[in-house]
Coordinates of C-alpha atoms in Angstrom, one line a residue:
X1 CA 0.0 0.0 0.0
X2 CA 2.8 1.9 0.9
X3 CA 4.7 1.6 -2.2
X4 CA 1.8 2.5 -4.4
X5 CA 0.9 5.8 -2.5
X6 CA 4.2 6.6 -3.2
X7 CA 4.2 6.4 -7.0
X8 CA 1.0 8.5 -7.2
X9 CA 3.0 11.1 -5.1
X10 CA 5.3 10.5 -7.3
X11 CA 3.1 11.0 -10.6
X12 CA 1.7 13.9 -9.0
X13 CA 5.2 15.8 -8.7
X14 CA 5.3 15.5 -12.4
X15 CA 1.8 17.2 -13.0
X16 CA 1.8 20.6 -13.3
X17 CA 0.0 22.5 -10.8
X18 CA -3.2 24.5 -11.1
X19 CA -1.6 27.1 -12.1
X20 CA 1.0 26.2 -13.9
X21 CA -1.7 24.0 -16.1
X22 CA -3.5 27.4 -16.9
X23 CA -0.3 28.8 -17.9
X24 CA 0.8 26.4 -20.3
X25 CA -2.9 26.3 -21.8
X26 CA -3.2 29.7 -22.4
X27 CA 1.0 29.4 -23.8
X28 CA -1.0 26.8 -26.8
X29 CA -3.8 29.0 -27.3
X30 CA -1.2 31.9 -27.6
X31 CA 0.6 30.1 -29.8
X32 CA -1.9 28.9 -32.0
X33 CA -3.0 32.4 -32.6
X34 CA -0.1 33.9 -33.1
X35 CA 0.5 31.0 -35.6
X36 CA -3.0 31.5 -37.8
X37 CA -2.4 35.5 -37.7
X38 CA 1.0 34.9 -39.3
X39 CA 0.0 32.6 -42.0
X40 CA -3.2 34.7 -42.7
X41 CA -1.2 37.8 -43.2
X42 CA 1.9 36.4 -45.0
X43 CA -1.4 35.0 -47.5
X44 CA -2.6 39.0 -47.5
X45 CA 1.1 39.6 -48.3
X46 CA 1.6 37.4 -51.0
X47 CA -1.6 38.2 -52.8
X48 CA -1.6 41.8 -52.8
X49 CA 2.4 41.2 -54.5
X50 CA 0.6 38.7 -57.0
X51 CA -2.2 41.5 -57.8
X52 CA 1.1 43.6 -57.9
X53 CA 2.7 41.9 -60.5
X54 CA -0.3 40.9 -62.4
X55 CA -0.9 44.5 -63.1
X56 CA 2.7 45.1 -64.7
X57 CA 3.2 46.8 -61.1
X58 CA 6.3 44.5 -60.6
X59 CA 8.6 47.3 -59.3
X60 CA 7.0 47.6 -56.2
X61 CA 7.2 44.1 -54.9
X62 CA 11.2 44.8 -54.0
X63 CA 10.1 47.5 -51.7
X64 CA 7.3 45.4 -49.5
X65 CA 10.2 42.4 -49.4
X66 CA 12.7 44.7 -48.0
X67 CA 10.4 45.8 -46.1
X68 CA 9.4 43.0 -44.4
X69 CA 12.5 41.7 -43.9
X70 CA 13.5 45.0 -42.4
X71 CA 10.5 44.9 -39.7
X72 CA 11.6 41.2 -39.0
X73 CA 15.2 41.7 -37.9
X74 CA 14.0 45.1 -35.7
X75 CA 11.6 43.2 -33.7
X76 CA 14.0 40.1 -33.1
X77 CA 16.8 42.2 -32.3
X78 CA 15.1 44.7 -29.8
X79 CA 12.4 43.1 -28.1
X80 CA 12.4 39.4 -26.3
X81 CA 10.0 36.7 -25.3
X82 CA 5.9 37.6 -25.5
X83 CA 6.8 40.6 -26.4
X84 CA 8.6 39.4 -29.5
X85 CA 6.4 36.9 -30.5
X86 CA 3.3 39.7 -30.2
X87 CA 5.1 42.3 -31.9
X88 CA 6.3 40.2 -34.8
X89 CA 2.3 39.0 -35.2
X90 CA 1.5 42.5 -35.1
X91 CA 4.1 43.8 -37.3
X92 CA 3.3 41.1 -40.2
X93 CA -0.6 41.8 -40.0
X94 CA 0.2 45.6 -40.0
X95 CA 2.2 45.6 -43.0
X96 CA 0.3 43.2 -44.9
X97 CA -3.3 44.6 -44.3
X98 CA -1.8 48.1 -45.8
X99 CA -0.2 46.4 -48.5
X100 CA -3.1 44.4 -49.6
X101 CA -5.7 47.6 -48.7
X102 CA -2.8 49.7 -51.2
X103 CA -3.3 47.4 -54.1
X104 CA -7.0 46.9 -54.0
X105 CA -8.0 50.5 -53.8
X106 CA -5.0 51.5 -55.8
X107 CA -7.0 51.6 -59.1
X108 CA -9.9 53.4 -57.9
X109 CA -8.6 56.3 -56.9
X110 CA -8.8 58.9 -59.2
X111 CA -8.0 63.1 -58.6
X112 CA -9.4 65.2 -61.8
X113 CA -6.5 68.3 -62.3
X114 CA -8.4 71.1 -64.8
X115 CA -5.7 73.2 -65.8
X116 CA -5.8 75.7 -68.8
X117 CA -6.5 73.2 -72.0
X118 CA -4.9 70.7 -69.9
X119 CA -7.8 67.9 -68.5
X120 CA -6.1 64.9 -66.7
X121 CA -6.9 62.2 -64.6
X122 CA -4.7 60.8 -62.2
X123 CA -5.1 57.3 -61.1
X124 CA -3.9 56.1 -57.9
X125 CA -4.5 59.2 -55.5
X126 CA -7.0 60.4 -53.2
X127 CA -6.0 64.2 -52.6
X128 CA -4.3 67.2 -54.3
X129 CA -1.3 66.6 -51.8
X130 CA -0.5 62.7 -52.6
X131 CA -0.5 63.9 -56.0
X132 CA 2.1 66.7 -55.7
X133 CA 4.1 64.7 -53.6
X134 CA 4.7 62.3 -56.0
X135 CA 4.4 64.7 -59.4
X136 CA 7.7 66.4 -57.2
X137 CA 9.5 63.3 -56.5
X138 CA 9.5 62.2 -59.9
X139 CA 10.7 65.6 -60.8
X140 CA 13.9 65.1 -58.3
X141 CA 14.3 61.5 -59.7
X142 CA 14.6 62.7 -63.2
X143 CA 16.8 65.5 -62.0
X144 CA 19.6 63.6 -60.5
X145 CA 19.0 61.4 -64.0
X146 CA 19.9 64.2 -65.8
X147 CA 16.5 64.1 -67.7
X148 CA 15.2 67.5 -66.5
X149 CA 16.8 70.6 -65.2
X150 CA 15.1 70.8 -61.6
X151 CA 11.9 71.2 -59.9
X152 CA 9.2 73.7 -61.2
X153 CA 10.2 76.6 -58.9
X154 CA 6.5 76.9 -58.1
X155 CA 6.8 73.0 -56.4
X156 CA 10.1 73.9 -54.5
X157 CA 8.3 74.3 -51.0
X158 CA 7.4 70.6 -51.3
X159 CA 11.0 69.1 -51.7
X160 CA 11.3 67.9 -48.1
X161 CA 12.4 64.7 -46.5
X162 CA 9.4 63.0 -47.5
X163 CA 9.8 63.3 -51.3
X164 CA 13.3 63.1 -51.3
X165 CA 12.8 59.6 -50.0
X166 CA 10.4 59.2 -52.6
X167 CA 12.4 60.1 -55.0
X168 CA 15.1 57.7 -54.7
X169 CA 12.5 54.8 -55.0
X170 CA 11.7 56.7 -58.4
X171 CA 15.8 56.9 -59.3
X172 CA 16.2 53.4 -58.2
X173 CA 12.8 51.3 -59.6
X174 CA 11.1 53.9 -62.1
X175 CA 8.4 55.8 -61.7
X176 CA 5.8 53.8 -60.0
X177 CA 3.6 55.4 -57.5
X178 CA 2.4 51.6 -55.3
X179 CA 6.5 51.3 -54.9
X180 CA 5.9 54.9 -53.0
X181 CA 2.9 53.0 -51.5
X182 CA 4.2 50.3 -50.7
X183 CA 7.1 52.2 -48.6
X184 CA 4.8 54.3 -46.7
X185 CA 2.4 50.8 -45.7
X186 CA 6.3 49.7 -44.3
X187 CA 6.2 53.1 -42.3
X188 CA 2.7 52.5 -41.1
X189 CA 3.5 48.8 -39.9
X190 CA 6.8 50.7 -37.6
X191 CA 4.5 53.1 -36.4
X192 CA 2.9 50.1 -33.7
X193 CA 6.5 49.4 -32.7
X194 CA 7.3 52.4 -31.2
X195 CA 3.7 53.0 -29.6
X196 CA 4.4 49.9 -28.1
X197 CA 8.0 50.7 -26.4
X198 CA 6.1 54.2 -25.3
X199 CA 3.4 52.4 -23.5
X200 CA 5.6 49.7 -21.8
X201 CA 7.5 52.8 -20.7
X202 CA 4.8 54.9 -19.4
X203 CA 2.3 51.8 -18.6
X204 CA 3.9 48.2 -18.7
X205 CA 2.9 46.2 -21.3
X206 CA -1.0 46.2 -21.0
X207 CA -1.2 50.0 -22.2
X208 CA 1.5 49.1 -24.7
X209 CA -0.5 46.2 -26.2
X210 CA -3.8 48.6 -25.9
X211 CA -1.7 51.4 -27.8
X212 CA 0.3 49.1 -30.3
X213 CA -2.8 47.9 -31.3
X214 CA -5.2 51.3 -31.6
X215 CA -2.3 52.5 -34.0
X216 CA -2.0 49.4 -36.2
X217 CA -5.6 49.3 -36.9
X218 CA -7.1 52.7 -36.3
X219 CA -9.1 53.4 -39.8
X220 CA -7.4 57.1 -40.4
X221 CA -4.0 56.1 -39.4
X222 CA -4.3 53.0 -41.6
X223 CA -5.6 54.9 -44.8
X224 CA -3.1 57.3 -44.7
X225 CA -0.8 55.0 -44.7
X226 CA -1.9 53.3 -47.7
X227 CA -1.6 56.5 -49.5
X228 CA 1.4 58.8 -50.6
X229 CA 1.4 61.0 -48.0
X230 CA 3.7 62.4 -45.3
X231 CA 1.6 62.0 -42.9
X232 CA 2.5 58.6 -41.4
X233 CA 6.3 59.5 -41.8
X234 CA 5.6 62.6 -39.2
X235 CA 3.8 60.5 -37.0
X236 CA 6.4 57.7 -36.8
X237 CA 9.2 60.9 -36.2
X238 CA 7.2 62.3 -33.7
X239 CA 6.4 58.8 -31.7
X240 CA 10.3 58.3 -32.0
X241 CA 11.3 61.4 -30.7
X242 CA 8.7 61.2 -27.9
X243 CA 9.8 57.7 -27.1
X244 CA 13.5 58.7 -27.1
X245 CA 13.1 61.8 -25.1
X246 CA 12.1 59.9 -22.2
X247 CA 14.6 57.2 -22.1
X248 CA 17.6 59.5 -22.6
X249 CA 16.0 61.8 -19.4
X250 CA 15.8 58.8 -17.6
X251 CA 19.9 57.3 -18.8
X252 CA 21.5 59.7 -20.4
X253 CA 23.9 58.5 -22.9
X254 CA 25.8 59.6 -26.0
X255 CA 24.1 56.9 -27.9
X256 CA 20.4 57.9 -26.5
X257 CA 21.0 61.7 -27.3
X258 CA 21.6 60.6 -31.0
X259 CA 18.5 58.7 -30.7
X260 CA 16.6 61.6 -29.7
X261 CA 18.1 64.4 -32.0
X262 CA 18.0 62.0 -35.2
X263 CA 14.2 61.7 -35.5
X264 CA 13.9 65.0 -34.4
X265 CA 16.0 66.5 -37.3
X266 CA 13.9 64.9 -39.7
X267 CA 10.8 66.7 -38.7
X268 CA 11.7 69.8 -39.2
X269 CA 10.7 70.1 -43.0
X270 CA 8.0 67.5 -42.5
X271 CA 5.8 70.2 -40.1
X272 CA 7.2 72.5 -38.6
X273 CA 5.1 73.4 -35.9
X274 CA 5.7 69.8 -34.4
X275 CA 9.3 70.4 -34.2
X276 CA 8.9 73.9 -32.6
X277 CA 7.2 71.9 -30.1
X278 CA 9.3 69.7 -29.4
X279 CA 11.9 71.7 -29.4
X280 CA 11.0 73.2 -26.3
X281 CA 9.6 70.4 -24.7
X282 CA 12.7 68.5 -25.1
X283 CA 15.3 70.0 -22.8
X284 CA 12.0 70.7 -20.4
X285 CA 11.6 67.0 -20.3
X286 CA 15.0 66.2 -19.7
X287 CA 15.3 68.6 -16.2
X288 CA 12.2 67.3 -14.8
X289 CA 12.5 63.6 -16.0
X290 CA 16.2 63.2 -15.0
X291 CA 16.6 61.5 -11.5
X292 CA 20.3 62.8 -10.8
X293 CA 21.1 65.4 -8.5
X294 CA 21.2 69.0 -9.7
X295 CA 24.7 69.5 -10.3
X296 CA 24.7 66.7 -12.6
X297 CA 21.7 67.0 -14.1
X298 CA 22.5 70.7 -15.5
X299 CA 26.1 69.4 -16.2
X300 CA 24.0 67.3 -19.0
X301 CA 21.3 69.3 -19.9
X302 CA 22.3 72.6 -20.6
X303 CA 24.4 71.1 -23.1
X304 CA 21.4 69.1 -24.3
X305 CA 19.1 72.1 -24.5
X306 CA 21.8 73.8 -26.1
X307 CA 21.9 71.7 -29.0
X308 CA 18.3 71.0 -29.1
X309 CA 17.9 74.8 -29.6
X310 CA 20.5 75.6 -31.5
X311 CA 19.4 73.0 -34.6
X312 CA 15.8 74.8 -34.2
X313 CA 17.5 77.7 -34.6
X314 CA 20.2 77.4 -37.3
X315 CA 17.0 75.5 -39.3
X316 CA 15.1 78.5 -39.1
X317 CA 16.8 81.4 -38.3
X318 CA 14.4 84.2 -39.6
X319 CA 11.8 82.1 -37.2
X320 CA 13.5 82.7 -33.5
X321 CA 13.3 79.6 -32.0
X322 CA 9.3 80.0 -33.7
X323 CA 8.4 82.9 -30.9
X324 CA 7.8 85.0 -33.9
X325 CA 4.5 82.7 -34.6
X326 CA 3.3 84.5 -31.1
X327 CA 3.7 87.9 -32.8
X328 CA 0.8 90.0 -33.1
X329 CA 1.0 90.5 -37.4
X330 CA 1.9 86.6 -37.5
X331 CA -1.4 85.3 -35.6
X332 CA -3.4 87.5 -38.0
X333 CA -1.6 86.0 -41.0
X334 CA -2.7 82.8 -39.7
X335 CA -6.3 83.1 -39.2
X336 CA -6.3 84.9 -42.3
X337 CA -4.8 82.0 -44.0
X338 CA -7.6 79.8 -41.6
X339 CA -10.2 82.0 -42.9
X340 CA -9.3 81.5 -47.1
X341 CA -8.9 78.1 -46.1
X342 CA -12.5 77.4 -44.5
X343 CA -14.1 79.3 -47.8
X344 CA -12.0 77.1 -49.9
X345 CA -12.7 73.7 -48.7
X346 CA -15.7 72.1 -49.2
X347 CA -15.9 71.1 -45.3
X348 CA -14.8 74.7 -44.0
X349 CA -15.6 75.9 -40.7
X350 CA -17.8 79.5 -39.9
X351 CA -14.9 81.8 -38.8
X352 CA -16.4 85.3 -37.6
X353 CA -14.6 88.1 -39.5
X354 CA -13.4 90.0 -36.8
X355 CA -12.0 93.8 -38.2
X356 CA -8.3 93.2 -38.5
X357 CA -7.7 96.8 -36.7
X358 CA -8.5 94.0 -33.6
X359 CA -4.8 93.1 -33.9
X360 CA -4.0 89.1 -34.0
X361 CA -4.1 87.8 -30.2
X362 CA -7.9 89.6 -30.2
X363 CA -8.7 87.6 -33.2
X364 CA -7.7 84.6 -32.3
X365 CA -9.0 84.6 -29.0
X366 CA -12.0 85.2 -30.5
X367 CA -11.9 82.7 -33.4
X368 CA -10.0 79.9 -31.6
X369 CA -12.3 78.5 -29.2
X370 CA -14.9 78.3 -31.9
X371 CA -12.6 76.1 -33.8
X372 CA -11.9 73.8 -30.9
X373 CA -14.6 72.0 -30.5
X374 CA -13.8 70.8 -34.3
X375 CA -10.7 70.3 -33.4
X376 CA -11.6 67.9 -30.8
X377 CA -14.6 66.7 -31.9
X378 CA -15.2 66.9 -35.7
X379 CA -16.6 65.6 -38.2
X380 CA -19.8 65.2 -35.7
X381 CA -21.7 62.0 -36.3
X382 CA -25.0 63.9 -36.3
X383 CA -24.1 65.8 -38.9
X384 CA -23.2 63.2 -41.4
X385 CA -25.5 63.2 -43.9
X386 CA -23.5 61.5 -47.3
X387 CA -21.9 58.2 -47.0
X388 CA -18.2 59.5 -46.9
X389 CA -19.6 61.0 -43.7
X390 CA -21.4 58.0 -42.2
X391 CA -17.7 56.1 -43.0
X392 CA -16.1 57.9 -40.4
X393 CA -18.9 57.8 -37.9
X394 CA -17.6 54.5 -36.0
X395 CA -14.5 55.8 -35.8
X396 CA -15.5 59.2 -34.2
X397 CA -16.9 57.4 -31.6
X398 CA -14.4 55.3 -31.0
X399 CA -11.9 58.3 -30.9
X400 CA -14.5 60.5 -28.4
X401 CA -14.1 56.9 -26.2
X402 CA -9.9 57.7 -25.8
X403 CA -10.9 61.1 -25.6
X404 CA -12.3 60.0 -22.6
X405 CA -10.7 57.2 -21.1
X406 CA -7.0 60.4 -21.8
X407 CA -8.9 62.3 -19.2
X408 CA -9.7 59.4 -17.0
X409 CA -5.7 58.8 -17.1
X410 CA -5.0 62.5 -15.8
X411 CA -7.4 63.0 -13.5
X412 CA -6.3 59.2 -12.2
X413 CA -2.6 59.2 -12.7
X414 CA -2.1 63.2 -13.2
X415 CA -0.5 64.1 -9.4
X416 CA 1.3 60.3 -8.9
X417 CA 3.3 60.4 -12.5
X418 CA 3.3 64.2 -14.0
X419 CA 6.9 63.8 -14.6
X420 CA 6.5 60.4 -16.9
X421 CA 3.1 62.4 -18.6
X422 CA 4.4 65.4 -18.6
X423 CA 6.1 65.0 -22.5
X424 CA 3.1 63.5 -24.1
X425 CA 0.4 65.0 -22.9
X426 CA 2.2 69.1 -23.3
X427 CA 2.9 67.7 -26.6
X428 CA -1.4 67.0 -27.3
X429 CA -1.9 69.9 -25.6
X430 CA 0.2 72.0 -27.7
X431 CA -1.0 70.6 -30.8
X432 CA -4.9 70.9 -29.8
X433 CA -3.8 74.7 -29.7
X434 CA -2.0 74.8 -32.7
X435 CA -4.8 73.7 -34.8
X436 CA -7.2 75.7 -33.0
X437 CA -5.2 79.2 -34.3
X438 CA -4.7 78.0 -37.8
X439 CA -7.1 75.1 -39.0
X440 CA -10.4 75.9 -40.6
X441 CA -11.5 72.7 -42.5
X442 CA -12.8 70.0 -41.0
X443 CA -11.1 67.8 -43.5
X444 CA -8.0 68.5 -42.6
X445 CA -8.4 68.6 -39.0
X446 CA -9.4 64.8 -39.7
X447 CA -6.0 64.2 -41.2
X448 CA -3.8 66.2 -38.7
X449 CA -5.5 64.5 -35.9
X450 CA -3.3 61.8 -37.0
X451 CA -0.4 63.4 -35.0
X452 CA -2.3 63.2 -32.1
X453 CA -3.0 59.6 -31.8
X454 CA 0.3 57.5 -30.5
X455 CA 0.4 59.7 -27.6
X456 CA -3.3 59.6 -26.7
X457 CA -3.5 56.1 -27.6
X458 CA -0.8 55.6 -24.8
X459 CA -2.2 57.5 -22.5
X460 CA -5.8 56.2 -22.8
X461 CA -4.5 52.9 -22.0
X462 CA -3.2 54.0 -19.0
X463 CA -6.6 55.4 -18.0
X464 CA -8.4 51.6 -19.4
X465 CA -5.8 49.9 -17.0
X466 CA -6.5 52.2 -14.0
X467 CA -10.7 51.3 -14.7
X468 CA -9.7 47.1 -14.6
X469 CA -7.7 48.0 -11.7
X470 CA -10.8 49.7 -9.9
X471 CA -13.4 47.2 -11.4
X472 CA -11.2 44.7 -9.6
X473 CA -11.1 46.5 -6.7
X474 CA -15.0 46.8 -6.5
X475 CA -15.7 43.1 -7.3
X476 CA -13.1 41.8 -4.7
X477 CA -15.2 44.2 -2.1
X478 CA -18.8 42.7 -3.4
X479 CA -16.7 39.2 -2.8

């Protein structure tokens, strides 16, 4: 009797415990997921090429391979464990999904350009700006070919870091705007990357999932980066420089101020306003992130503010350090610019014409809270009347839901982590104002808003993890 109680102890030491059991179950069903999301997106992947090459659109395929083996090698070099294995699952249905939406809606778009005697259509674009961006890279292209001259003069504004990269696709594959496509889907499918490194920094790795997710899938974000636009680009720059910000205040190296400054070069001809924000907010961040004594802190960030200002600076000198946007005659430029705008677009907001003998700061303050509640709000699902409209109802209302669940997340977490919030949420705050003084279409609020999201998305899954955390709380009470 002995002898056999001992062999079921003995059977029993080899069976995993409760937990243990759940553990490894929920390992499988992991597993298995992560398993049927890669094989459905590397199908996604390889049909949208096949579509890509059956249309004589063969050039582009080198650019989503690249791509993707790009993306693989980033995630298995920085990240480890779950967070690999999710990222890489992620990554792979990002990139895919925008390569296979880029090719299916590639032939439908269509922009009509009336111009003198001149009647084209242009196939492949949605908007006036993907357009230009991509008439002015193929300009550059055949420049450095030696086919052309230059740029028309009237274009020259537009050469920025954005079609220059563009352009080198054009130099290297020919002119074929789903390569340009295809290279801004790759952009997209980074952008969930480094959401996801922001939210495990500010949250742990519920927000970052929460975040990563919102960004790879939210239906703006995605269709912009299905088009040729610079959109994505900037908000992949900004999430960067964000991102980097925070973990150079918190170990300041050599290595980690390069990380920060490099993104945050690039933006400056991308939009400038975002880089005169975060050109202040940088060095800001650094002095009340840092944890080292004073002494040491301002031994390395004086120099660090130093150079932060001095490359806003040298970039645009006639701008001081963008303080002149502040001036009286510049604020009434802008809402006079807001104001043609609005009358222009199609979706233009009422601005009051306020009598420019008011001076700037009068108008604005006047103008700029009525353009806030677009900014924050718009386009309002009671409003939509055309289907266009009712397509960006859901999303509207899923966006008013982070809105929310951001001010749950300062009002919760505000006073315990300002210094950790501090970068991200000045940085929505600052851009909230911004487009107040100098949007006045709803349109292109609904674009812009783009630059908003990674941060909020962060953010907003702090304030979802606080609510669990309290549901919890409440249910383990009722128990």
């Amino acid at each position: 009797m002995s002898t056999s109680v001992s062999a079921v102890e003995r059977d029993a030491d080899r069976l995993p415990a409760d937990g243990d059991a759940g553990r490894i179950v929920r390992g499988r069903s992991a597993t298995f997921w992560h398993g049927a999301l890669r094989g459905v997106s590397l199908l996604a992947a390889v049909l949208a090429l096949g579509l890509a090459l059956a249309r004589g659109q063969g050039a582009a395929v080198p650019v989503a391979l690249v791509g993707a083996g790009i993306g693989g090698i980033l995630v298995w070099q920085i990240y480890r464990g779950t967070e690999r294995s999710f990222l890489l699952t992620l990554f792979l249905a990002a990139f895919a999904s925008r390569l296979l939406a880029a090719v299916l809606l590639h032939p439908y778009l269509m922009t009509r350009l009336v111009t003198g005697s001149r009647d084209v259509t242009y196939i492949g674009v949605m908007f006036e700006d993907d357009r230009v961006f991509d008439n002015v890279a193929w300009a550059l292209a055949r420049t450095w070919a030696g086919v052309i001259e230059g740029v028309d003069k009237n274009d020259g504004y537009l050469i920025n870091n954005f079609t220059y990269s563009t352009a080198w696709l054009y130099y290297l594959l020919g002119h074929e705007l789903l390569a340009a496509k295809f290279l801004n889907c790759f952009v997209g499918a980074l952008v969930p990357l480094a959401t996801f490194s922001l939210g495990r920094d500010l949250g742990g790795e519920p927000v970052a999932r929460f975040a990563a997710l919102a960004v790879a899938f939210f239906p703006s974000l995605f269709l912009w980066s299905t088009l040729n636009l610079k959109d994505v680009a900037i908000v992949l720059l900004l999430t960067a420089t964000i991102l980097t910000a925070g973990r150079f205040a918190r170990r300041p190296t050599l290595l980690s101020a390069v990380l920060v400054l490099g993104p945050f070069v690039l933006l400056e001809n991308l939009r400038v306003y975002v880089f005169y924000v975060l050109g202040w907010l940088l060095p800001l961040t650094f002095f009340v992130l840092n944890p080292s004594p004073w002494r040491r802190r301002l031994a390395i960030g004086l120099p660090f503010a130093l150079a932060v200002l001095s490359i806003v600076y040298v970039t645009n000198e006639s701008q001081a350090l963008g303080l002149r946007y502040l001036t009286d005659r510049r604020l009434e430029a802008l809402d006079s610019s807001r104001a043609f705008g609005a009358q222009a677009a199609e979706t233009g907001i009422e601005i009051e014409k306020v009598p420019r003998t008011e001076g700037g700061r009068v108008i604005q303050l006047i103008n700029a809270p009525r353009v806030l509640p677009y900014v924050l709000f718009a386009p309002f699902p009671w409003s939509a009347g055309r289907p266009r409209d009712l397509a960006a109802v859901p999303e509207m209302l899923a966006w008013y839901l982070v809105e929310a669940l951001v001010v749950v997340a300062i009002v919760a977490c505000g006073r315990r982590r300002w210094r950790e919030l501090l970068l991200p949420v000045a940085f929505g705050g600052a851009m909230v104002l911004i487009f107040t003084i100098i949007e006045g279409n709803v349109g292109t609020i609904f674009r812009h808003r783009s630059m908003l999201m990674p941060p909020a998305f962060v953010i907003a899954g702090l304030g979802l993890v606080w609510l669990r955390g309290r549901w919890a709380e409440r249910r383990g009470t009722v128990a």
